[in-house]
Amino acid sequence: HAELAVSNALGGIAVQTFFLAIADMAYRRANLEHAAASAPNMLQNGLLISLLAWIMLAPNLPDVT
């Protein structure tokens, strides 16, 4: 099912890019990078990165019963 996985990943990236382009056109007060750089957003991003790191490290950790 490698073809399906690649198609799903590329489709997800395309949809995210589309929505970012629409948001960039709709939000005219500032660029999106500046608007998203608030403290709660940065804290949520840090949490997301740490959770994704745990997922990536999970196969290398010893089995727990």
mmCIF file of N, CA and C in Angstrom:
data_model
loop_
_atom_site.group_PDB
_atom_site.id
_atom_site.type_symbol
_atom_site.label_atom_id
_atom_site.label_comp_id
_atom_site.label_asym_id
_atom_site.label_seq_id
_atom_site.Cartn_x
_atom_site.Cartn_y
_atom_site.Cartn_z
ATOM 1 N N HIS A 1 0.808 -1.193 0.000
ATOM 2 C CA HIS A 1 0.000 0.000 0.000
ATOM 3 C C HIS A 1 0.856 1.262 0.000
ATOM 4 N N ALA A 2 2.044 1.156 -0.541
ATOM 5 C CA ALA A 2 2.948 2.309 -0.552
ATOM 6 C C ALA A 2 2.405 3.435 -1.420
ATOM 7 N N GLU A 3 1.773 3.085 -2.536
ATOM 8 C CA GLU A 3 1.225 4.121 -3.419
ATOM 9 C C GLU A 3 0.143 4.924 -2.709
ATOM 10 N N LEU A 4 -0.690 4.242 -1.948
ATOM 11 C CA LEU A 4 -1.749 4.924 -1.207
ATOM 12 C C LEU A 4 -1.169 5.847 -0.143
ATOM 13 N N ALA A 5 -0.126 5.399 0.527
ATOM 14 C CA ALA A 5 0.500 6.228 1.558
ATOM 15 C C ALA A 5 1.115 7.486 0.955
ATOM 16 N N VAL A 6 1.792 7.339 -0.177
ATOM 17 C CA VAL A 6 2.409 8.503 -0.828
ATOM 18 C C VAL A 6 1.334 9.448 -1.339
ATOM 19 N N SER A 7 0.282 8.902 -1.943
ATOM 20 C CA SER A 7 -0.804 9.747 -2.444
ATOM 21 C C SER A 7 -1.490 10.491 -1.312
ATOM 22 N N ASN A 8 -1.686 9.819 -0.190
ATOM 23 C CA ASN A 8 -2.315 10.449 0.963
ATOM 24 C C ASN A 8 -1.450 11.581 1.503
ATOM 25 N N ALA A 9 -0.149 11.353 1.591
ATOM 26 C CA ALA A 9 0.757 12.390 2.095
ATOM 27 C C ALA A 9 0.789 13.591 1.157
ATOM 28 N N LEU A 10 0.901 13.340 -0.134
ATOM 29 C CA LEU A 10 0.947 14.448 -1.094
ATOM 30 C C LEU A 10 -0.379 15.200 -1.146
ATOM 31 N N GLY A 11 -1.483 14.484 -1.050
ATOM 32 C CA GLY A 11 -2.790 15.139 -1.026
ATOM 33 C C GLY A 11 -2.960 16.005 0.210
ATOM 34 N N GLY A 12 -2.474 15.518 1.351
ATOM 35 C CA GLY A 12 -2.553 16.306 2.580
ATOM 36 C C GLY A 12 -1.741 17.579 2.494
ATOM 37 N N ILE A 13 -0.553 17.480 1.910
ATOM 38 C CA ILE A 13 0.294 18.663 1.746
ATOM 39 C C ILE A 13 -0.368 19.663 0.806
ATOM 40 N N ALA A 14 -0.976 19.165 -0.267
ATOM 41 C CA ALA A 14 -1.640 20.054 -1.223
ATOM 42 C C ALA A 14 -2.814 20.784 -0.581
ATOM 43 N N VAL A 15 -3.600 20.078 0.212
ATOM 44 C CA VAL A 15 -4.753 20.705 0.871
ATOM 45 C C VAL A 15 -4.285 21.732 1.901
ATOM 46 N N GLN A 16 -3.252 21.417 2.666
ATOM 47 C CA GLN A 16 -2.726 22.375 3.641
ATOM 48 C C GLN A 16 -2.205 23.628 2.954
ATOM 49 N N THR A 17 -1.513 23.456 1.841
ATOM 50 C CA THR A 17 -1.001 24.604 1.093
ATOM 51 C C THR A 17 -2.143 25.453 0.565
ATOM 52 N N PHE A 18 -3.198 24.808 0.075
ATOM 53 C CA PHE A 18 -4.366 25.531 -0.424
ATOM 54 C C PHE A 18 -4.999 26.368 0.686
ATOM 55 N N PHE A 19 -5.215 25.766 1.856
ATOM 56 C CA PHE A 19 -5.839 26.508 2.950
ATOM 57 C C PHE A 19 -4.941 27.623 3.471
ATOM 58 N N LEU A 20 -3.632 27.421 3.469
ATOM 59 C CA LEU A 20 -2.724 28.502 3.857
ATOM 60 C C LEU A 20 -2.791 29.659 2.866
ATOM 61 N N ALA A 21 -2.908 29.354 1.584
ATOM 62 C CA ALA A 21 -3.020 30.410 0.577
ATOM 63 C C ALA A 21 -4.316 31.191 0.759
ATOM 64 N N ILE A 22 -5.406 30.501 1.025
ATOM 65 C CA ILE A 22 -6.693 31.174 1.259
ATOM 66 C C ILE A 22 -6.619 32.033 2.524
ATOM 67 N N ALA A 23 -6.040 31.498 3.589
ATOM 68 C CA ALA A 23 -5.916 32.264 4.832
ATOM 69 C C ALA A 23 -5.024 33.478 4.636
ATOM 70 N N ASP A 24 -3.974 33.334 3.843
ATOM 71 C CA ASP A 24 -3.068 34.451 3.593
ATOM 72 C C ASP A 24 -3.771 35.560 2.817
ATOM 73 N N MET A 25 -4.643 35.181 1.890
ATOM 74 C CA MET A 25 -5.399 36.189 1.136
ATOM 75 C C MET A 25 -6.464 36.850 2.008
ATOM 76 N N ALA A 26 -7.069 36.092 2.918
ATOM 77 C CA ALA A 26 -8.157 36.626 3.732
ATOM 78 C C ALA A 26 -7.653 37.476 4.897
ATOM 79 N N TYR A 27 -6.504 37.159 5.452
ATOM 80 C CA TYR A 27 -5.975 37.867 6.620
ATOM 81 C C TYR A 27 -4.974 38.906 6.141
ATOM 82 N N ARG A 28 -5.422 40.131 6.002
ATOM 83 C CA ARG A 28 -4.596 41.186 5.409
ATOM 84 C C ARG A 28 -3.867 42.061 6.421
ATOM 85 N N ARG A 29 -4.159 41.946 7.722
ATOM 86 C CA ARG A 29 -3.541 42.843 8.704
ATOM 87 C C ARG A 29 -2.048 42.604 8.856
ATOM 88 N N ALA A 30 -1.617 41.361 8.756
ATOM 89 C CA ALA A 30 -0.197 41.015 8.893
ATOM 90 C C ALA A 30 0.028 39.684 8.195
ATOM 91 N N ASN A 31 1.301 39.344 7.990
ATOM 92 C CA ASN A 31 1.536 38.029 7.401
ATOM 93 C C ASN A 31 1.222 36.952 8.438
ATOM 94 N N LEU A 32 0.961 35.754 7.974
ATOM 95 C CA LEU A 32 0.509 34.690 8.872
ATOM 96 C C LEU A 32 1.577 34.282 9.884
ATOM 97 N N GLU A 33 2.838 34.365 9.513
ATOM 98 C CA GLU A 33 3.899 34.007 10.456
ATOM 99 C C GLU A 33 3.892 34.943 11.659
ATOM 100 N N HIS A 34 3.681 36.230 11.418
ATOM 101 C CA HIS A 34 3.646 37.197 12.515
ATOM 102 C C HIS A 34 2.372 37.024 13.340
ATOM 103 N N ALA A 35 1.254 36.766 12.676
ATOM 104 C CA ALA A 35 -0.017 36.630 13.385
ATOM 105 C C ALA A 35 -0.048 35.372 14.253
ATOM 106 N N ALA A 36 0.660 34.322 13.856
ATOM 107 C CA ALA A 36 0.621 33.055 14.588
ATOM 108 C C ALA A 36 1.655 32.978 15.697
ATOM 109 N N ALA A 37 2.497 33.978 15.844
ATOM 110 C CA ALA A 37 3.587 33.916 16.822
ATOM 111 C C ALA A 37 3.152 34.427 18.187
ATOM 112 N N SER A 38 2.057 33.904 18.703
ATOM 113 C CA SER A 38 1.622 34.272 20.048
ATOM 114 C C SER A 38 2.120 33.216 21.034
ATOM 115 N N ALA A 39 2.114 33.553 22.298
ATOM 116 C CA ALA A 39 2.619 32.636 23.326
ATOM 117 C C ALA A 39 1.824 31.326 23.383
ATOM 118 N N PRO A 40 0.481 31.361 23.350
ATOM 119 C CA PRO A 40 -0.251 30.080 23.369
ATOM 120 C C PRO A 40 0.046 29.207 22.147
ATOM 121 N N ASN A 41 0.182 29.824 20.985
ATOM 122 C CA ASN A 41 0.500 29.044 19.788
ATOM 123 C C ASN A 41 1.884 28.421 19.881
ATOM 124 N N MET A 42 2.847 29.164 20.401
ATOM 125 C CA MET A 42 4.198 28.628 20.525
ATOM 126 C C MET A 42 4.234 27.479 21.542
ATOM 127 N N LEU A 43 3.472 27.595 22.628
ATOM 128 C CA LEU A 43 3.395 26.524 23.620
ATOM 129 C C LEU A 43 2.753 25.274 23.020
ATOM 130 N N GLN A 44 1.702 25.461 22.245
ATOM 131 C CA GLN A 44 1.047 24.333 21.596
ATOM 132 C C GLN A 44 1.975 23.679 20.573
ATOM 133 N N ASN A 45 2.739 24.478 19.854
ATOM 134 C CA ASN A 45 3.700 23.927 18.898
ATOM 135 C C ASN A 45 4.776 23.111 19.604
ATOM 136 N N GLY A 46 5.258 23.593 20.732
ATOM 137 C CA GLY A 46 6.253 22.842 21.491
ATOM 138 C C GLY A 46 5.704 21.510 21.981
ATOM 139 N N LEU A 47 4.454 21.514 22.444
ATOM 140 C CA LEU A 47 3.819 20.276 22.883
ATOM 141 C C LEU A 47 3.662 19.309 21.718
ATOM 142 N N LEU A 48 3.245 19.812 20.574
ATOM 143 C CA LEU A 48 3.083 18.970 19.393
ATOM 144 C C LEU A 48 4.407 18.348 18.965
ATOM 145 N N ILE A 49 5.468 19.133 18.971
ATOM 146 C CA ILE A 49 6.785 18.616 18.584
ATOM 147 C C ILE A 49 7.240 17.535 19.556
ATOM 148 N N SER A 50 7.021 17.749 20.850
ATOM 149 C CA SER A 50 7.448 16.738 21.824
ATOM 150 C C SER A 50 6.628 15.455 21.687
ATOM 151 N N LEU A 51 5.332 15.560 21.425
ATOM 152 C CA LEU A 51 4.516 14.361 21.239
ATOM 153 C C LEU A 51 4.919 13.605 19.977
ATOM 154 N N LEU A 52 5.205 14.332 18.909
ATOM 155 C CA LEU A 52 5.660 13.672 17.682
ATOM 156 C C LEU A 52 7.018 13.008 17.880
ATOM 157 N N ALA A 53 7.871 13.618 18.686
ATOM 158 C CA ALA A 53 9.170 13.002 18.975
ATOM 159 C C ALA A 53 8.982 11.694 19.733
ATOM 160 N N TRP A 54 8.041 11.646 20.679
ATOM 161 C CA TRP A 54 7.767 10.397 21.400
ATOM 162 C C TRP A 54 7.297 9.313 20.447
ATOM 163 N N ILE A 55 6.453 9.679 19.499
ATOM 164 C CA ILE A 55 5.961 8.699 18.524
ATOM 165 C C ILE A 55 7.107 8.167 17.676
ATOM 166 N N MET A 56 8.011 9.044 17.267
ATOM 167 C CA MET A 56 9.131 8.608 16.434
ATOM 168 C C MET A 56 10.130 7.766 17.232
ATOM 169 N N LEU A 57 10.245 8.016 18.531
ATOM 170 C CA LEU A 57 11.169 7.254 19.369
ATOM 171 C C LEU A 57 10.583 5.928 19.845
ATOM 172 N N ALA A 58 9.287 5.764 19.792
ATOM 173 C CA ALA A 58 8.631 4.580 20.343
ATOM 174 C C ALA A 58 9.161 3.260 19.784
ATOM 175 N N PRO A 59 9.417 3.116 18.495
ATOM 176 C CA PRO A 59 9.940 1.826 18.014
ATOM 177 C C PRO A 59 11.322 1.485 18.571
ATOM 178 N N ASN A 60 12.085 2.458 19.003
ATOM 179 C CA ASN A 60 13.431 2.215 19.519
ATOM 180 C C ASN A 60 13.469 1.975 21.022
ATOM 181 N N LEU A 61 12.362 2.185 21.704
ATOM 182 C CA LEU A 61 12.316 1.994 23.148
ATOM 183 C C LEU A 61 12.100 0.518 23.480
ATOM 184 N N PRO A 62 12.526 0.077 24.652
ATOM 185 C CA PRO A 62 12.306 -1.333 25.021
ATOM 186 C C PRO A 62 10.823 -1.611 25.252
ATOM 187 N N ASP A 63 10.456 -2.870 25.058
ATOM 188 C CA ASP A 63 9.066 -3.264 25.268
ATOM 189 C C ASP A 63 8.718 -3.197 26.753
ATOM 190 N N VAL A 64 7.514 -2.752 27.039
ATOM 191 C CA VAL A 64 7.034 -2.640 28.412
ATOM 192 C C VAL A 64 5.803 -3.522 28.536
ATOM 193 N N THR A 65 5.777 -4.348 29.563
ATOM 194 C CA THR A 65 4.611 -5.221 29.752
ATOM 195 C C THR A 65 3.832 -4.836 30.970
#
